[in-house]
Amino acid sequence: MRQLLPQHRAILSLFALLFGGLFVGMLMSVRPQVALSSSSSSRNSSASLSVDRIGTLREHQQELNAELSRLRDEQAELQQQSTSSQSNFEEIRTQIDQQQQMAALVAMRGPGVVVTLNDSNANSLPDEVADVNRYIIHQQQLVTLVGVLWSNGAEAISINDQRITDQTSIYCVGSTILINQELMAPPFTIRAIGDPNTLANAASNSPLLSDLWNRQREFGIGVDVKQKAQVQVPAYTGPLANRHLEVAP
């Protein structure tokens, strides 16, 4: 075999070094590009994921806003219904109270008059008395007085704590009087709510009560009329008689 000269070996060594350096340089230039490409790809992927996530969150937020708006509308409707129901309840309650007042089923108070009727205060009757009944309060005086008070604006009337209504009956039973099925004896205290001046004037000057006042002057019947700033009459507690009323099917 032919042997290489020393100068030839030196040239070959130089070529080897140059080639190795060039190869290493090429590698160094390629690797950063690969790394840069990989890093760019990763950032693009992350950015894409972030955009998708933001889009999903926005859609969810829109759904929540829509649900919140629906719930607010529902709440407003419920509040309106509640207000309407409360208003209807108050109206019904007012109507019931008015009906109870008209039916005398509740106690009432207000300005008015108190009229007291009593049998004669005479200690003894004259021998020539033809009619002893002239010295006694009868149902007729009570019925007439109540009618006069009603016709002059009385809003509520009671006799001896018995409320007078359109169903009240007043009857004489011997020496007593039956009112709302309760036996009563004199004195009779009639309480009436209304304008005190009007009621007092009617009780004192009505022509319908002239017989009562004549008996007061001639036979000592007790008649006393007083105006009051506050009069109280009780609720009606007697029976409620419905002769023709029945529940419809």
CSV table of C-alpha atoms in Angstrom, one decimal:
chain,number,residue,atom,x,y,z
A,1,MET,CA,0.0,0.0,0.0
A,2,ARG,CA,1.0,3.5,-0.7
A,3,GLN,CA,1.8,5.6,2.3
A,4,LEU,CA,0.6,9.2,2.8
A,5,LEU,CA,3.0,11.9,3.1
A,6,PRO,CA,3.0,14.0,6.2
A,7,GLN,CA,1.7,17.0,4.3
A,8,HIS,CA,-1.1,15.0,2.9
A,9,ARG,CA,-2.1,13.9,6.5
A,10,ALA,CA,-2.1,17.5,7.6
A,11,ILE,CA,-4.5,18.5,4.7
A,12,LEU,CA,-6.8,15.6,5.5
A,13,SER,CA,-6.9,16.6,9.1
A,14,LEU,CA,-7.7,20.2,8.2
A,15,PHE,CA,-10.6,19.1,5.9
A,16,ALA,CA,-11.9,16.9,8.7
A,17,LEU,CA,-11.9,19.8,11.1
A,18,LEU,CA,-13.5,22.1,8.6
A,19,PHE,CA,-16.2,19.6,7.8
A,20,GLY,CA,-16.9,18.9,11.4
A,21,GLY,CA,-17.2,22.6,12.2
A,22,LEU,CA,-19.6,23.1,9.3
A,23,PHE,CA,-21.7,20.2,10.4
A,24,VAL,CA,-21.9,21.5,13.9
A,25,GLY,CA,-22.8,24.9,12.7
A,26,MET,CA,-25.6,23.5,10.6
A,27,LEU,CA,-27.0,21.7,13.6
A,28,MET,CA,-26.8,24.8,15.7
A,29,SER,CA,-28.7,26.8,13.1
A,30,VAL,CA,-31.4,24.1,12.6
A,31,ARG,CA,-32.3,23.4,16.3
A,32,PRO,CA,-33.3,27.0,17.2
A,33,GLN,CA,-35.7,27.1,14.3
A,34,VAL,CA,-37.3,23.8,15.4
A,35,ALA,CA,-37.6,25.1,18.9
A,36,LEU,CA,-39.0,28.4,17.7
A,37,SER,CA,-41.5,26.6,15.5
A,38,SER,CA,-42.5,24.3,18.4
A,39,SER,CA,-42.9,27.3,20.8
A,40,SER,CA,-45.0,29.3,18.2
A,41,SER,CA,-47.2,26.3,17.7
A,42,SER,CA,-47.7,25.9,21.5
A,43,ARG,CA,-48.7,29.6,21.8
A,44,ASN,CA,-51.1,29.4,18.9
A,45,SER,CA,-52.7,26.4,20.5
A,46,SER,CA,-53.0,28.1,23.9
A,47,ALA,CA,-54.5,31.2,22.3
A,48,SER,CA,-57.1,29.1,20.5
A,49,LEU,CA,-58.0,27.4,23.7
A,50,SER,CA,-58.3,30.7,25.5
A,51,VAL,CA,-60.6,32.2,22.8
A,52,ASP,CA,-62.9,29.1,22.9
A,53,ARG,CA,-63.0,29.3,26.7
A,54,ILE,CA,-63.9,33.0,26.7
A,55,GLY,CA,-66.6,32.3,24.1
A,56,THR,CA,-68.1,29.5,26.3
A,57,LEU,CA,-68.0,31.7,29.4
A,58,ARG,CA,-69.8,34.5,27.5
A,59,GLU,CA,-72.5,32.2,26.4
A,60,HIS,CA,-72.9,30.9,29.9
A,61,GLN,CA,-73.1,34.5,31.2
A,62,GLN,CA,-75.7,35.4,28.6
A,63,GLU,CA,-77.8,32.3,29.7
A,64,LEU,CA,-77.5,33.4,33.4
A,65,ASN,CA,-78.5,37.0,32.5
A,66,ALA,CA,-81.5,35.7,30.6
A,67,GLU,CA,-82.5,33.4,33.6
A,68,LEU,CA,-82.0,36.3,36.0
A,69,SER,CA,-84.2,38.5,33.8
A,70,ARG,CA,-86.9,35.8,33.8
A,71,LEU,CA,-86.8,35.4,37.5
A,72,ARG,CA,-87.1,39.2,38.0
A,73,ASP,CA,-90.1,39.3,35.8
A,74,GLU,CA,-91.6,36.4,37.7
A,75,GLN,CA,-90.9,38.1,41.0
A,76,ALA,CA,-92.6,41.3,39.7
A,77,GLU,CA,-95.6,39.3,38.6
A,78,LEU,CA,-95.9,37.5,41.9
A,79,GLN,CA,-95.6,40.8,43.8
A,80,GLN,CA,-98.3,42.3,41.6
A,81,GLN,CA,-100.5,39.3,42.3
A,82,SER,CA,-99.8,39.5,46.0
A,83,THR,CA,-100.7,43.2,46.0
A,84,SER,CA,-103.9,42.5,44.0
A,85,SER,CA,-104.8,39.7,46.4
A,86,GLN,CA,-104.1,41.9,49.4
A,87,SER,CA,-106.3,44.6,47.9
A,88,ASN,CA,-109.1,42.1,47.2
A,89,PHE,CA,-108.8,40.8,50.7
A,90,GLU,CA,-109.0,44.3,52.2
A,91,GLU,CA,-112.0,45.0,50.0
A,92,ILE,CA,-113.7,41.8,51.1
A,93,ARG,CA,-112.9,42.5,54.7
A,94,THR,CA,-114.4,46.0,54.4
A,95,GLN,CA,-117.6,44.6,52.8
A,96,ILE,CA,-117.9,42.0,55.6
A,97,ASP,CA,-117.4,44.7,58.3
A,98,GLN,CA,-120.1,46.8,56.6
A,99,GLN,CA,-122.5,43.8,56.4
A,100,GLN,CA,-121.9,43.0,60.0
A,101,GLN,CA,-122.6,46.6,61.0
A,102,MET,CA,-125.8,46.6,58.9
A,103,ALA,CA,-126.8,43.4,60.6
A,104,ALA,CA,-126.0,44.8,64.0
A,105,LEU,CA,-123.6,42.0,64.7
A,106,VAL,CA,-120.8,44.2,66.1
A,107,ALA,CA,-120.9,46.7,69.0
A,108,MET,CA,-120.9,50.3,67.9
A,109,ARG,CA,-120.1,53.6,69.6
A,110,GLY,CA,-120.4,57.3,68.8
A,111,PRO,CA,-122.2,60.5,69.8
A,112,GLY,CA,-125.9,60.3,70.4
A,113,VAL,CA,-128.6,60.3,73.1
A,114,VAL,CA,-129.7,58.3,76.1
A,115,VAL,CA,-133.4,58.2,76.8
A,116,THR,CA,-134.7,56.7,80.0
A,117,LEU,CA,-138.4,55.7,80.4
A,118,ASN,CA,-139.8,54.5,83.8
A,119,ASP,CA,-143.2,53.8,85.3
A,120,SER,CA,-144.9,56.6,87.3
A,121,ASN,CA,-143.2,57.8,90.4
A,122,ALA,CA,-146.5,58.3,92.2
A,123,ASN,CA,-146.5,56.7,95.6
A,124,SER,CA,-150.2,55.9,95.5
A,125,LEU,CA,-152.9,56.1,92.8
A,126,PRO,CA,-156.1,58.2,93.3
A,127,ASP,CA,-159.3,56.2,94.0
A,128,GLU,CA,-161.0,57.5,90.9
A,129,VAL,CA,-158.3,56.2,88.6
A,130,ALA,CA,-160.1,54.6,85.7
A,131,ASP,CA,-157.0,53.1,83.9
A,132,VAL,CA,-154.0,52.1,85.8
A,133,ASN,CA,-152.1,51.4,82.6
A,134,ARG,CA,-151.7,55.1,82.1
A,135,TYR,CA,-149.1,55.0,84.9
A,136,ILE,CA,-147.0,52.3,83.2
A,137,ILE,CA,-144.6,52.1,80.3
A,138,HIS,CA,-145.9,49.8,77.6
A,139,GLN,CA,-144.5,48.3,74.5
A,140,GLN,CA,-146.2,51.0,72.4
A,141,GLN,CA,-144.2,53.8,73.9
A,142,LEU,CA,-140.9,51.9,73.3
A,143,VAL,CA,-141.9,51.0,69.7
A,144,THR,CA,-142.9,54.6,68.9
A,145,LEU,CA,-139.7,56.0,70.4
A,146,VAL,CA,-137.5,53.6,68.5
A,147,GLY,CA,-139.3,54.5,65.3
A,148,VAL,CA,-138.9,58.2,65.9
A,149,LEU,CA,-135.2,57.8,66.5
A,150,TRP,CA,-134.7,55.6,63.4
A,151,SER,CA,-136.5,58.1,61.2
A,152,ASN,CA,-134.3,60.9,62.5
A,153,GLY,CA,-131.0,59.4,61.6
A,154,ALA,CA,-130.2,57.0,64.4
A,155,GLU,CA,-127.5,54.5,63.2
A,156,ALA,CA,-127.8,52.1,66.1
A,157,ILE,CA,-130.2,51.6,69.0
A,158,SER,CA,-130.4,49.4,72.1
A,159,ILE,CA,-132.8,49.0,74.9
A,160,ASN,CA,-131.4,47.7,78.2
A,161,ASP,CA,-128.4,46.3,76.4
A,162,GLN,CA,-130.5,44.6,73.8
A,163,ARG,CA,-129.6,45.7,70.2
A,164,ILE,CA,-132.6,46.7,68.2
A,165,THR,CA,-132.6,45.3,64.6
A,166,ASP,CA,-135.2,44.7,61.9
A,167,GLN,CA,-135.8,41.3,63.5
A,168,THR,CA,-136.4,42.6,67.0
A,169,SER,CA,-139.7,42.0,68.6
A,170,ILE,CA,-141.1,44.1,71.5
A,171,TYR,CA,-144.1,42.6,73.4
A,172,CYS,CA,-145.8,43.2,76.7
A,173,VAL,CA,-145.9,40.1,78.9
A,174,GLY,CA,-147.9,41.0,82.0
A,175,SER,CA,-146.0,43.7,83.9
A,176,THR,CA,-142.8,43.1,81.9
A,177,ILE,CA,-141.7,43.6,78.3
A,178,LEU,CA,-140.2,41.0,76.0
A,179,ILE,CA,-137.3,42.3,73.8
A,180,ASN,CA,-135.3,39.8,71.6
A,181,GLN,CA,-136.9,37.1,73.7
A,182,GLU,CA,-135.5,38.7,76.9
A,183,LEU,CA,-137.9,39.7,79.7
A,184,MET,CA,-137.3,43.2,80.9
A,185,ALA,CA,-138.7,45.4,83.6
A,186,PRO,CA,-138.5,49.2,83.9
A,187,PRO,CA,-136.6,51.4,83.9
A,188,PHE,CA,-135.9,51.2,80.2
A,189,THR,CA,-132.7,52.8,78.9
A,190,ILE,CA,-132.7,53.5,75.2
A,191,ARG,CA,-129.3,54.4,73.7
A,192,ALA,CA,-129.1,55.7,70.1
A,193,ILE,CA,-126.1,56.7,68.1
A,194,GLY,CA,-126.5,59.7,65.7
A,195,ASP,CA,-126.5,63.4,65.7
A,196,PRO,CA,-127.2,64.3,69.4
A,197,ASN,CA,-129.1,67.6,68.7
A,198,THR,CA,-131.3,66.0,66.0
A,199,LEU,CA,-132.1,62.9,68.1
A,200,ALA,CA,-132.7,64.8,71.3
A,201,ASN,CA,-135.1,67.3,69.5
A,202,ALA,CA,-137.0,64.4,67.9
A,203,ALA,CA,-137.4,62.5,71.2
A,204,SER,CA,-138.6,65.7,73.0
A,205,ASN,CA,-140.8,67.3,70.3
A,206,SER,CA,-142.0,64.7,67.9
A,207,PRO,CA,-145.9,64.7,67.6
A,208,LEU,CA,-145.7,60.9,67.6
A,209,LEU,CA,-144.5,61.0,71.2
A,210,SER,CA,-147.1,63.5,72.5
A,211,ASP,CA,-148.9,60.8,74.4
A,212,LEU,CA,-145.7,59.8,76.2
A,213,TRP,CA,-145.0,63.4,77.3
A,214,ASN,CA,-148.7,63.9,78.3
A,215,ARG,CA,-148.4,60.9,80.5
A,216,GLN,CA,-145.2,62.3,82.0
A,217,ARG,CA,-147.1,65.6,82.9
A,218,GLU,CA,-150.3,64.0,84.0
A,219,PHE,CA,-149.4,60.7,85.6
A,220,GLY,CA,-145.7,61.1,86.5
A,221,ILE,CA,-144.3,58.7,83.8
A,222,GLY,CA,-140.5,59.0,83.9
A,223,VAL,CA,-139.0,60.5,80.7
A,224,ASP,CA,-135.4,61.7,80.6
A,225,VAL,CA,-133.5,62.7,77.4
A,226,LYS,CA,-129.8,63.4,77.5
A,227,GLN,CA,-127.3,64.2,74.8
A,228,LYS,CA,-124.0,62.3,75.0
A,229,ALA,CA,-120.6,62.8,73.3
A,230,GLN,CA,-120.1,59.0,73.4
A,231,VAL,CA,-122.8,56.3,73.4
A,232,GLN,CA,-122.1,52.6,73.1
A,233,VAL,CA,-124.6,50.0,72.0
A,234,PRO,CA,-123.9,46.2,72.1
A,235,ALA,CA,-123.9,43.7,69.3
A,236,TYR,CA,-127.1,41.8,68.5
A,237,THR,CA,-126.9,38.4,70.2
A,238,GLY,CA,-130.5,37.2,69.6
A,239,PRO,CA,-131.6,34.5,67.1
A,240,LEU,CA,-131.4,35.1,63.4
A,241,ALA,CA,-134.7,34.0,62.0
A,242,ASN,CA,-134.8,33.3,58.2
A,243,ARG,CA,-138.3,32.3,57.3
A,244,HIS,CA,-137.8,32.1,53.5
A,245,LEU,CA,-134.1,32.0,53.0
A,246,GLU,CA,-132.4,28.8,52.0
A,247,VAL,CA,-129.1,27.7,50.4
A,248,ALA,CA,-129.3,27.3,46.7
A,249,PRO,CA,-128.0,24.0,45.2
